[in-house]
Short mmCIF file of C-alpha atoms in Angstrom, two decimals:
data_model
loop_
_atom_site.label_atom_id
_atom_site.label_comp_id
_atom_site.label_asym_id
_atom_site.label_seq_id
_atom_site.Cartn_x
_atom_site.Cartn_y
_atom_site.Cartn_z
CA MET O 1 -107.32 -146.30 86.13
CA ASN O 2 -106.35 -148.42 83.18
CA LYS O 3 -103.06 -148.97 84.93
CA LEU O 4 -104.79 -150.85 87.70
CA ILE O 5 -103.36 -154.26 87.11
CA LEU O 6 -105.59 -157.22 86.83
CA GLY O 7 -103.51 -160.06 87.99
CA ARG O 8 -99.85 -159.39 88.18
CA TYR O 9 -98.59 -160.31 84.76
CA PHE O 10 -95.11 -159.02 83.92
CA PRO O 11 -94.34 -159.17 80.20
CA GLY O 12 -91.05 -160.83 79.41
CA GLU O 13 -89.15 -163.33 77.31
CA SER O 14 -87.81 -165.69 79.94
CA TRP O 15 -87.85 -169.47 80.08
CA MET O 16 -90.78 -169.27 82.48
CA HIS O 17 -92.71 -166.92 80.19
CA HIS O 18 -92.41 -169.33 77.30
CA LEU O 19 -93.60 -172.37 79.19
CA ASP O 20 -97.03 -173.68 78.35
CA PRO O 21 -99.57 -172.62 80.98
CA ARG O 22 -100.54 -176.26 81.42
CA SER O 23 -97.06 -177.31 82.51
CA LYS O 24 -96.73 -174.28 84.79
CA LEU O 25 -100.02 -175.00 86.53
CA LEU O 26 -99.23 -178.69 86.89
CA ALA O 27 -95.74 -178.03 88.21
CA ALA O 28 -96.93 -175.40 90.71
CA ALA O 29 -99.69 -177.63 92.09
CA TYR O 30 -97.23 -180.50 92.29
CA PHE O 31 -94.65 -178.35 94.09
CA ILE O 32 -97.17 -177.58 96.83
CA LEU O 33 -97.48 -181.31 97.41
CA VAL O 34 -93.73 -181.97 97.26
CA ILE O 35 -93.10 -179.30 99.88
CA PHE O 36 -94.76 -181.51 102.46
CA LEU O 37 -92.04 -184.12 101.96
CA ALA O 38 -89.48 -181.80 103.55
CA ASN O 39 -88.69 -182.61 107.16
CA ASN O 40 -85.16 -181.41 107.90
CA TRP O 41 -82.79 -178.61 106.98
CA GLN O 42 -81.22 -180.52 104.09
CA THR O 43 -84.55 -181.02 102.34
CA TYR O 44 -85.59 -177.41 102.97
CA LEU O 45 -82.29 -176.23 101.58
CA LEU O 46 -82.93 -178.20 98.40
CA LEU O 47 -86.39 -176.67 98.10
CA TRP O 48 -84.93 -173.20 98.52
CA VAL O 49 -82.39 -173.86 95.80
CA PHE O 50 -85.21 -174.97 93.53
CA THR O 51 -87.38 -171.95 94.41
CA ILE O 52 -84.57 -169.47 93.81
CA PHE O 53 -83.83 -171.20 90.52
CA VAL O 54 -87.48 -170.80 89.45
CA LEU O 55 -87.55 -167.15 90.47
CA TYR O 56 -84.28 -166.53 88.67
CA SER O 57 -85.49 -168.21 85.49
CA SER O 58 -88.61 -166.00 85.46
CA ASN O 59 -86.39 -162.94 84.92
CA VAL O 60 -88.61 -160.80 87.14
CA SER O 61 -86.76 -158.82 89.78
CA PHE O 62 -86.78 -160.20 93.31
CA SER O 63 -88.29 -157.02 94.73
CA VAL O 64 -91.51 -157.74 92.81
CA TYR O 65 -91.71 -161.11 94.53
CA LEU O 66 -91.05 -159.58 97.91
CA ARG O 67 -93.92 -157.20 97.30
CA GLY O 68 -96.12 -160.26 96.82
CA VAL O 69 -95.11 -161.70 100.18
CA ARG O 70 -95.41 -158.47 102.15
CA PRO O 71 -99.22 -158.27 102.58
CA LEU O 72 -99.18 -161.73 104.11
CA LEU O 73 -96.24 -161.10 106.38
CA TRP O 74 -98.30 -160.58 109.52
CA LEU O 75 -100.25 -163.76 109.04
CA ILE O 76 -97.02 -165.65 108.49
CA LEU O 77 -95.30 -164.14 111.51
CA PHE O 78 -98.35 -164.82 113.67
CA THR O 79 -98.27 -168.53 112.81
CA VAL O 80 -94.53 -168.71 113.23
CA PHE O 81 -94.77 -167.13 116.69
CA LEU O 82 -97.51 -169.55 117.68
CA GLN O 83 -95.20 -172.38 116.74
CA VAL O 84 -92.18 -170.93 118.47
CA LEU O 85 -93.98 -170.06 121.69
CA PHE O 86 -96.11 -173.13 122.20
CA THR O 87 -94.09 -176.05 120.91
CA GLY O 88 -91.98 -177.91 123.42
CA GLY O 89 -89.27 -180.50 123.02
CA GLY O 90 -85.51 -180.60 122.64
CA VAL O 91 -83.38 -178.10 124.51
CA ILE O 92 -85.51 -175.56 126.36
CA TYR O 93 -84.14 -172.03 126.34
CA LEU O 94 -86.91 -170.20 128.14
CA GLU O 95 -89.95 -171.25 130.13
CA TRP O 96 -92.53 -168.79 131.38
CA GLY O 97 -96.04 -169.98 132.18
CA PRO O 98 -97.46 -171.73 129.13
CA ILE O 99 -94.81 -170.13 126.94
CA THR O 100 -91.74 -172.14 126.14
CA ILE O 101 -89.05 -171.32 123.69
CA SER O 102 -87.47 -174.59 122.77
CA GLU O 103 -85.22 -176.07 120.15
CA PHE O 104 -88.10 -177.85 118.42
CA GLY O 105 -90.28 -174.76 118.58
CA LEU O 106 -87.69 -172.59 116.87
CA LEU O 107 -86.99 -175.25 114.30
CA ASN O 108 -90.68 -175.77 113.53
CA GLY O 109 -91.19 -172.03 113.29
CA ALA O 110 -88.37 -171.72 110.79
CA TYR O 111 -89.68 -174.63 108.70
CA ILE O 112 -93.19 -173.24 108.59
CA PHE O 113 -91.89 -169.85 107.61
CA CYS O 114 -89.99 -171.45 104.72
CA ARG O 115 -92.95 -173.52 103.60
CA PHE O 116 -95.24 -170.51 103.55
CA VAL O 117 -92.89 -168.22 101.75
CA MET O 118 -91.95 -170.83 99.17
CA ILE O 119 -95.57 -171.65 98.29
CA ILE O 120 -96.35 -167.96 97.92
CA LEU O 121 -93.24 -167.33 95.83
CA ILE O 122 -93.94 -170.22 93.48
CA SER O 123 -97.61 -169.33 92.95
CA THR O 124 -96.54 -165.72 92.41
CA ALA O 125 -94.00 -166.87 89.83
CA VAL O 126 -96.80 -168.51 87.85
CA THR O 127 -99.11 -165.49 87.90
CA LEU O 128 -96.26 -163.09 87.12
CA THR O 129 -95.19 -164.96 84.01
CA THR O 130 -98.57 -166.02 82.62
CA LYS O 131 -101.28 -163.79 81.17
CA PRO O 132 -104.63 -164.32 82.89
CA ILE O 133 -106.14 -165.36 79.56
CA ASP O 134 -103.45 -168.03 79.11
CA LEU O 135 -104.09 -169.29 82.61
CA THR O 136 -107.74 -169.63 81.65
CA ASP O 137 -106.79 -171.65 78.59
CA GLY O 138 -104.49 -173.78 80.71
CA ILE O 139 -107.18 -174.47 83.30
CA ASN O 140 -109.61 -175.29 80.53
CA ALA O 141 -107.20 -177.80 79.02
CA LEU O 142 -106.46 -179.42 82.36
CA LEU O 143 -110.14 -179.70 83.22
CA ARG O 144 -111.02 -181.26 79.87
CA PRO O 145 -111.25 -184.80 81.30
CA LEU O 146 -114.16 -183.56 83.43
CA ARG O 147 -116.19 -183.32 80.21
CA LYS O 148 -116.80 -187.02 80.55
CA LEU O 149 -118.61 -186.30 83.81
CA LYS O 150 -120.88 -183.85 81.96
CA VAL O 151 -119.13 -180.82 83.44
CA PRO O 152 -119.57 -177.97 80.90
CA VAL O 153 -115.84 -177.23 80.74
CA ASP O 154 -116.01 -175.26 77.48
CA GLU O 155 -118.80 -173.03 78.64
CA LEU O 156 -116.97 -172.35 81.87
CA SER O 157 -113.82 -171.35 80.07
CA LEU O 158 -115.80 -169.18 77.66
CA MET O 159 -117.28 -167.41 80.66
CA LEU O 160 -113.89 -167.01 82.26
CA SER O 161 -112.45 -165.39 79.14
CA ILE O 162 -115.46 -163.09 78.83
CA SER O 163 -115.05 -162.05 82.46
CA LEU O 164 -111.36 -161.31 82.03
CA ARG O 165 -112.01 -159.47 78.80
CA PHE O 166 -114.58 -157.17 80.38
CA VAL O 167 -112.77 -156.27 83.59
CA PRO O 168 -111.00 -153.22 82.07
CA ASN O 169 -114.21 -151.96 80.44
CA LEU O 170 -116.13 -152.32 83.65
CA LEU O 171 -113.39 -150.53 85.56
CA ASP O 172 -113.69 -147.61 83.13
CA GLU O 173 -117.42 -147.61 83.48
CA THR O 174 -117.28 -147.61 87.28
CA GLN O 175 -114.92 -144.67 87.07
CA LYS O 176 -117.26 -142.81 84.72
CA VAL O 177 -120.31 -143.34 86.89
CA MET O 178 -118.41 -142.18 89.94
CA ASP O 179 -117.20 -139.07 88.11
CA ALA O 180 -120.74 -138.34 86.98
CA GLN O 181 -121.99 -138.57 90.55
CA ARG O 182 -119.09 -136.46 91.78
CA ALA O 183 -120.02 -133.78 89.25
CA ARG O 184 -123.45 -133.76 90.86
CA GLY O 185 -121.89 -133.09 94.23
CA THR O 186 -121.62 -136.55 95.76
CA GLU O 187 -118.78 -136.97 98.20
CA PHE O 188 -117.51 -140.50 98.61
CA GLY O 189 -116.30 -141.81 101.93
CA ALA O 190 -117.60 -138.81 103.88
CA GLY O 191 -120.30 -138.47 106.50
CA SER O 192 -121.91 -141.08 108.71
CA LEU O 193 -121.97 -144.73 107.82
CA LEU O 194 -125.53 -144.53 106.56
CA GLN O 195 -124.74 -141.49 104.43
CA GLN O 196 -121.78 -143.31 102.93
CA MET O 197 -124.02 -146.22 102.06
CA LYS O 198 -126.54 -143.89 100.46
CA THR O 199 -123.92 -142.57 98.07
CA LEU O 200 -123.38 -146.12 96.85
CA VAL O 201 -126.82 -146.84 95.45
CA PRO O 202 -126.55 -144.18 92.69
CA ILE O 203 -123.30 -145.85 91.63
CA PHE O 204 -124.52 -149.40 91.62
CA LEU O 205 -127.84 -148.77 89.91
CA PRO O 206 -126.46 -147.39 86.62
CA LEU O 207 -123.57 -149.82 86.74
CA PHE O 208 -125.82 -152.85 87.03
CA ALA O 209 -128.32 -151.53 84.49
CA SER O 210 -125.63 -150.94 81.89
CA SER O 211 -124.00 -154.31 82.60
CA LEU O 212 -127.32 -156.02 81.99
CA ASN O 213 -127.71 -154.16 78.69
CA ARG O 214 -124.20 -155.06 77.70
CA ALA O 215 -124.84 -158.73 78.46
CA GLU O 216 -127.99 -158.72 76.39
CA ASP O 217 -126.33 -157.05 73.41
CA MET O 218 -123.46 -159.45 73.55
CA ALA O 219 -125.71 -162.50 73.79
CA ASN O 220 -127.63 -161.27 70.75
CA VAL O 221 -124.48 -160.67 68.76
CA MET O 222 -123.13 -164.09 69.64
CA GLU O 223 -126.30 -165.84 68.59
CA VAL O 224 -126.47 -163.90 65.34
CA ARG O 225 -122.97 -165.09 64.61
CA GLY O 226 -123.98 -168.64 65.23
CA TYR O 227 -122.86 -169.36 68.76
CA GLN O 228 -124.67 -172.27 70.28
CA SER O 229 -123.86 -173.44 73.75
CA GLY O 230 -122.77 -177.03 73.88
CA GLU O 231 -121.44 -177.05 70.32
CA LYS O 232 -117.78 -177.75 69.78
CA ARG O 233 -115.74 -174.58 69.32
CA SER O 234 -112.33 -173.99 67.88
CA THR O 235 -109.98 -171.57 69.60
CA PHE O 236 -108.00 -168.63 68.35
CA ARG O 237 -105.19 -169.14 70.83
CA GLN O 238 -103.60 -172.56 70.52
CA LEU O 239 -101.57 -174.03 73.34
CA SER O 240 -98.42 -175.80 72.28
CA TRP O 241 -96.57 -178.24 74.44
CA GLY O 242 -92.84 -177.98 73.76
CA ILE O 243 -89.63 -179.66 74.80
CA ARG O 244 -89.13 -177.20 77.62
CA ASP O 245 -92.50 -178.21 79.09
CA THR O 246 -91.51 -181.84 79.17
CA ALA O 247 -88.17 -180.78 80.59
CA SER O 248 -89.86 -178.82 83.35
CA LEU O 249 -91.95 -181.77 84.40
CA LEU O 250 -88.83 -183.94 84.37
CA ILE O 251 -87.15 -181.41 86.65
CA MET O 252 -90.11 -181.77 89.01
CA LEU O 253 -89.67 -185.54 88.94
CA LEU O 254 -85.97 -185.12 89.65
CA LEU O 255 -86.80 -182.82 92.56
CA THR O 256 -89.15 -185.42 94.02
CA ILE O 257 -86.57 -188.19 93.72
CA SER O 258 -83.86 -186.09 95.34
CA MET O 259 -86.24 -185.08 98.13
CA ILE O 260 -87.09 -188.69 98.91
CA TRP O 261 -83.46 -189.66 98.70
CA LEU O 262 -82.36 -186.84 101.04
CA ARG O 263 -85.10 -187.76 103.49
CA THR O 264 -84.08 -191.39 103.70
CA GLU O 265 -80.36 -190.58 103.74
CA THR O 266 -80.57 -188.06 106.57
CA THR O 267 -83.45 -189.19 108.75
CA GLY O 268 -83.85 -192.81 107.80
CA TYR O 269 -87.51 -192.70 106.75
CA MET D 1 -134.24 -165.34 68.76
CA ASN D 2 -132.31 -164.90 71.95
CA SER D 3 -132.09 -168.24 73.63
CA LYS D 4 -131.99 -167.76 77.34
CA ARG D 5 -128.99 -169.98 77.79
CA THR D 6 -126.54 -167.70 75.98
CA LEU D 7 -127.86 -164.67 77.82
CA PHE D 8 -127.48 -166.54 81.07
CA LEU D 9 -123.85 -167.45 80.38
CA ILE D 10 -122.88 -163.93 79.34
CA GLU D 11 -124.67 -162.25 82.18
CA VAL D 12 -123.13 -164.49 84.80
CA ALA D 13 -119.69 -163.88 83.27
CA ILE D 14 -120.09 -160.11 83.21
CA PHE D 15 -121.34 -159.95 86.76
CA ALA D 16 -118.47 -162.11 87.97
CA ALA D 17 -116.17 -159.59 86.27
CA LEU D 18 -118.04 -156.79 88.00
CA ALA D 19 -117.39 -158.52 91.32
CA ILE D 20 -113.65 -158.50 90.59
CA VAL D 21 -113.87 -154.84 89.57
CA LEU D 22 -115.65 -153.83 92.77
CA ASP D 23 -112.99 -155.73 94.67
CA LEU D 24 -110.26 -153.79 92.89
CA VAL D 25 -111.58 -150.23 93.03
CA PRO D 26 -109.70 -148.90 96.04
CA PHE D 27 -111.47 -145.61 96.69
CA LEU D 28 -114.76 -147.41 96.88
CA SER D 29 -113.62 -149.25 99.95
CA PHE D 30 -115.50 -148.31 102.99
CA LYS D 31 -113.97 -147.05 106.18
CA ILE D 32 -115.62 -148.87 109.02
CA TRP D 33 -112.83 -148.93 111.54
CA ALA D 34 -110.64 -146.00 112.31
CA GLN D 35 -107.58 -148.13 111.57
CA GLY D 36 -108.74 -148.39 107.99
CA GLY D 37 -110.20 -151.86 107.79
CA SER D 38 -112.22 -151.99 104.62
CA VAL D 39 -115.16 -154.00 103.44
CA SER D 40 -115.39 -155.15 99.88
CA PHE D 41 -118.44 -154.82 97.68
CA ALA D 42 -117.51 -157.84 95.64
CA MET D 43 -120.38 -159.98 96.89
CA ILE D 44 -123.07 -157.58 95.68
CA PRO D 45 -123.00 -158.53 91.96
CA ILE D 46 -123.05 -162.21 92.91
CA PHE D 47 -126.22 -161.66 94.94
CA ILE D 48 -127.74 -159.66 92.10
CA VAL D 49 -127.26 -162.64 89.78
CA ALA D 50 -128.52 -165.03 92.45
CA PHE D 51 -131.78 -163.12 92.86
CA ARG D 52 -132.23 -162.72 89.11
CA TRP D 53 -131.47 -166.24 87.95
CA GLY D 54 -132.00 -168.27 91.07
CA ILE D 55 -129.65 -170.66 92.79
CA LYS D 56 -127.97 -172.00 89.67
CA GLY D 57 -126.96 -168.56 88.44
CA GLY D 58 -125.78 -167.57 91.89
CA LEU D 59 -123.61 -170.64 92.33
CA LEU D 60 -122.11 -170.27 88.88
CA ALA D 61 -121.35 -166.56 89.30
CA GLY D 62 -119.77 -167.25 92.68
CA PHE D 63 -117.71 -170.08 91.28
CA LEU D 64 -116.42 -167.90 88.43
CA PHE D 65 -115.57 -165.13 90.87
CA GLY D 66 -113.57 -167.61 92.94
CA ILE D 67 -111.63 -168.88 89.94
CA LEU D 68 -110.97 -165.31 88.77
CA GLN D 69 -109.51 -164.49 92.15
CA LEU D 70 -107.42 -167.61 92.03
CA ILE D 71 -106.05 -166.54 88.65
CA THR D 72 -105.45 -162.90 89.46
CA ASN D 73 -104.40 -162.86 93.08
CA PRO D 74 -103.91 -166.23 94.66
CA PHE D 75 -103.06 -166.82 98.28
CA ILE D 76 -102.36 -170.49 98.73
CA VAL D 77 -100.88 -172.17 101.75
CA HIS D 78 -102.42 -175.60 101.46
CA ILE D 79 -104.26 -177.62 98.83
CA ALA D 80 -107.36 -178.10 100.95
CA GLN D 81 -107.33 -174.43 101.93
CA ALA D 82 -107.12 -173.38 98.28
CA PHE D 83 -110.03 -175.62 97.35
CA LEU D 84 -112.20 -174.43 100.23
CA GLU D 85 -111.47 -170.74 99.82
CA TYR D 86 -111.39 -170.36 96.08
CA GLY D 87 -113.47 -173.29 94.90
CA LEU D 88 -116.16 -173.49 97.52
CA ALA D 89 -116.52 -170.30 99.57
CA PHE D 90 -117.56 -167.92 96.80
CA THR D 91 -119.65 -170.53 95.03
CA LEU D 92 -121.74 -170.93 98.16
CA LEU D 93 -122.66 -167.24 98.06
CA GLY D 94 -125.04 -168.30 95.33
CA MET D 95 -127.18 -170.11 97.89
CA ALA D 96 -128.91 -166.74 98.26
CA GLY D 97 -130.72 -167.73 95.08
CA ILE D 98 -132.99 -170.06 97.05
CA PHE D 99 -135.03 -166.97 97.83
CA ALA D 100 -135.13 -165.66 94.26
CA LYS D 101 -138.75 -166.63 93.72
CA PRO D 102 -140.27 -165.22 96.92
CA VAL D 103 -138.23 -162.04 96.42
CA LYS D 104 -139.61 -161.56 92.92
CA GLU D 105 -143.16 -162.25 94.05
CA ALA D 106 -142.95 -159.90 96.99
CA LEU D 107 -141.53 -157.19 94.75
CA GLN D 108 -144.25 -157.67 92.16
CA ASN D 109 -147.03 -157.49 94.70
CA GLY D 110 -145.53 -154.49 96.41
CA LYS D 111 -145.08 -156.26 99.74
CA ARG D 112 -142.26 -154.15 101.05
CA ARG D 113 -141.69 -155.85 104.34
CA SER D 114 -141.59 -159.41 103.07
CA TYR D 115 -139.41 -158.28 100.18
CA PHE D 116 -136.74 -156.93 102.52
CA THR D 117 -137.09 -159.96 104.77
CA TYR D 118 -136.42 -162.38 101.88
CA ILE D 119 -133.49 -160.30 100.63
CA THR D 120 -131.98 -160.32 104.10
CA LEU D 121 -132.55 -164.04 104.47
CA GLY D 122 -131.00 -164.77 101.10
CA VAL D 123 -127.93 -162.61 101.63
CA PHE D 124 -127.57 -164.02 105.12
CA LEU D 125 -127.71 -167.59 103.87
CA GLY D 126 -125.09 -166.89 101.20
CA CYS D 127 -122.82 -165.12 103.67
CA LEU D 128 -123.29 -167.86 106.24
CA PHE D 129 -122.19 -170.58 103.83
CA ARG D 130 -119.24 -168.54 102.63
CA PHE D 131 -118.30 -167.87 106.23
CA LEU D 132 -118.45 -171.58 107.06
CA ALA D 133 -116.17 -172.41 104.14
CA HIS D 134 -113.63 -169.80 105.25
CA LEU D 135 -113.98 -171.01 108.82
CA LEU D 136 -113.17 -174.53 107.79
CA ALA D 137 -110.27 -173.34 105.61
CA GLY D 138 -108.95 -171.39 108.60
CA VAL D 139 -109.15 -174.48 110.77
CA VAL D 140 -107.35 -176.58 108.14
CA PHE D 141 -104.74 -173.87 107.90
CA PHE D 142 -104.17 -173.62 111.64
CA ALA D 143 -104.36 -177.36 112.14
CA GLU D 144 -101.49 -177.62 109.69
CA TYR D 145 -99.45 -174.71 110.98
CA ALA D 146 -100.36 -174.02 114.61
CA PRO D 147 -99.22 -176.27 117.44
CA GLU D 148 -101.64 -178.69 119.06
CA GLY D 149 -104.01 -177.47 121.72
CA GLN D 150 -104.66 -174.05 120.26
CA PRO D 151 -108.29 -172.87 120.06
CA VAL D 152 -108.21 -172.89 116.27
CA TRP D 153 -112.00 -172.61 115.88
CA LEU D 154 -111.95 -169.44 117.91
CA TYR D 155 -109.15 -167.85 115.88
CA SER D 156 -110.83 -168.71 112.65
CA THR D 157 -114.24 -167.45 113.79
CA ILE D 158 -112.89 -164.13 114.99
CA TYR D 159 -110.77 -163.54 111.92
CA ASN D 160 -113.40 -164.47 109.36
CA GLY D 161 -116.27 -162.94 111.28
CA SER D 162 -114.55 -159.59 111.50
CA TYR D 163 -114.95 -158.93 107.79
CA MET D 164 -117.92 -161.14 106.95
CA LEU D 165 -120.34 -159.43 109.34
CA PRO D 166 -119.87 -155.87 108.00
CA ALA D 167 -119.87 -157.22 104.44
CA PHE D 168 -123.16 -158.99 105.11
CA ILE D 169 -124.82 -155.82 106.44
CA LEU D 170 -123.51 -153.74 103.57
CA SER D 171 -124.56 -156.24 100.89
CA THR D 172 -128.05 -156.60 102.34
CA ILE D 173 -128.64 -152.86 102.29
CA VAL D 174 -127.25 -152.24 98.82
CA VAL D 175 -128.87 -155.28 97.15
CA GLY D 176 -132.16 -154.52 98.87
CA PHE D 177 -132.20 -150.92 97.66
CA VAL D 178 -131.03 -151.64 94.13
CA PHE D 179 -134.00 -153.89 93.36
CA TYR D 180 -136.38 -151.76 95.39
CA LYS D 181 -135.57 -148.62 93.46
CA GLN D 182 -135.40 -150.32 90.07
CA PRO D 183 -137.65 -153.38 90.16
CA ARG D 184 -137.16 -153.94 86.44
CA LEU D 185 -133.55 -154.97 87.13
CA ILE D 186 -134.73 -158.23 88.67
CA LYS D 187 -136.74 -159.25 85.61
CA ILE D 188 -135.04 -161.26 82.93
CA SER D 189 -135.77 -159.70 79.57
CA SER D 190 -137.13 -162.11 77.03
#
């Protein structure tokens, strides 16, 4: 049960692992925007080279990435088929009722497939190489400007870290409650729908009650130790922006420039 | 000694974590279709918070749950889709909190029927808003990726409705019974 992974973090010592979560988040969000610049095979090829380079520099095996894409494969194929079957234009290879398989359709299908898979791969690369708690810190740092708008950024990030911290404990507790009910003869997932639902209430009741107690204890402890919401807090984990972070953002800039250049060179706009 | 604010923050955080946990526990998933489609219980803790703390607690718990999902298991195909699905959809579950007050009153006065009616209304409202956000995200997604002239609203409605409707029924029943059997759970200790 403890093995059930929260997030998909893979420990490692790669270039990607050592990047600051802020630069990773920024670069990933930016990549999703840059992808929409691509409009022909040259630009897609460049994006693929970049994506493969990122995956390679994360030092996580490719099969792990493929596992990340697999659950979404049907959705991707469905959209690709829609594109292929219903887009006209260019040389038409097959026409049957409303269905046409055309040059443009195939091309669009291929592009959309690439776009999908690349976005998924890049966002997977970030979650594979960053601990959830570091991602939280990164998000907190990036949202800091919102403080000026009276958004309680610090409280939000405190809550996020508490949530992440308690997920394993709560998993254990759920397991315990279920075992306790099993020992009393409850069978999960058996019987009619209503019977199945009835077996749930004796799980949720103790789980919620103990979570409420836990929250109360923790709030008391925090106040005793001097926590006051809204006060400035210092952090145990410090983020440090290094040369490689600046370098990564420069690489993103370089990617953008080459994309724009390739676009204008090959298609003229 | 215990200021309510700290308790509020911690409780919302722990229940958002519970939502993630209930989403993760595989053998708790519920077989509704023979093919093995499953319905998640993740919304239940969010509704619990919404009925305890009202709309603000509900929205906050939902928002945290969304961000936690974004951190742990993101599925992003488009910026607008990511914002709608992770930023907005789960947050809107908290709208159930509009009915927090009538639910508490009905429970206190032992009005069983109106209690279950308000719970149903609240859960329905939350689910409806979440559904609309997913619907819109689906339309954005298809508008970007599907060719022109496709009935994108229909696709999105069918896809999102197929899991939201069973999840709504399940959440209503469980949330309703939890507070009904243990009314003290809805009271905020002072």
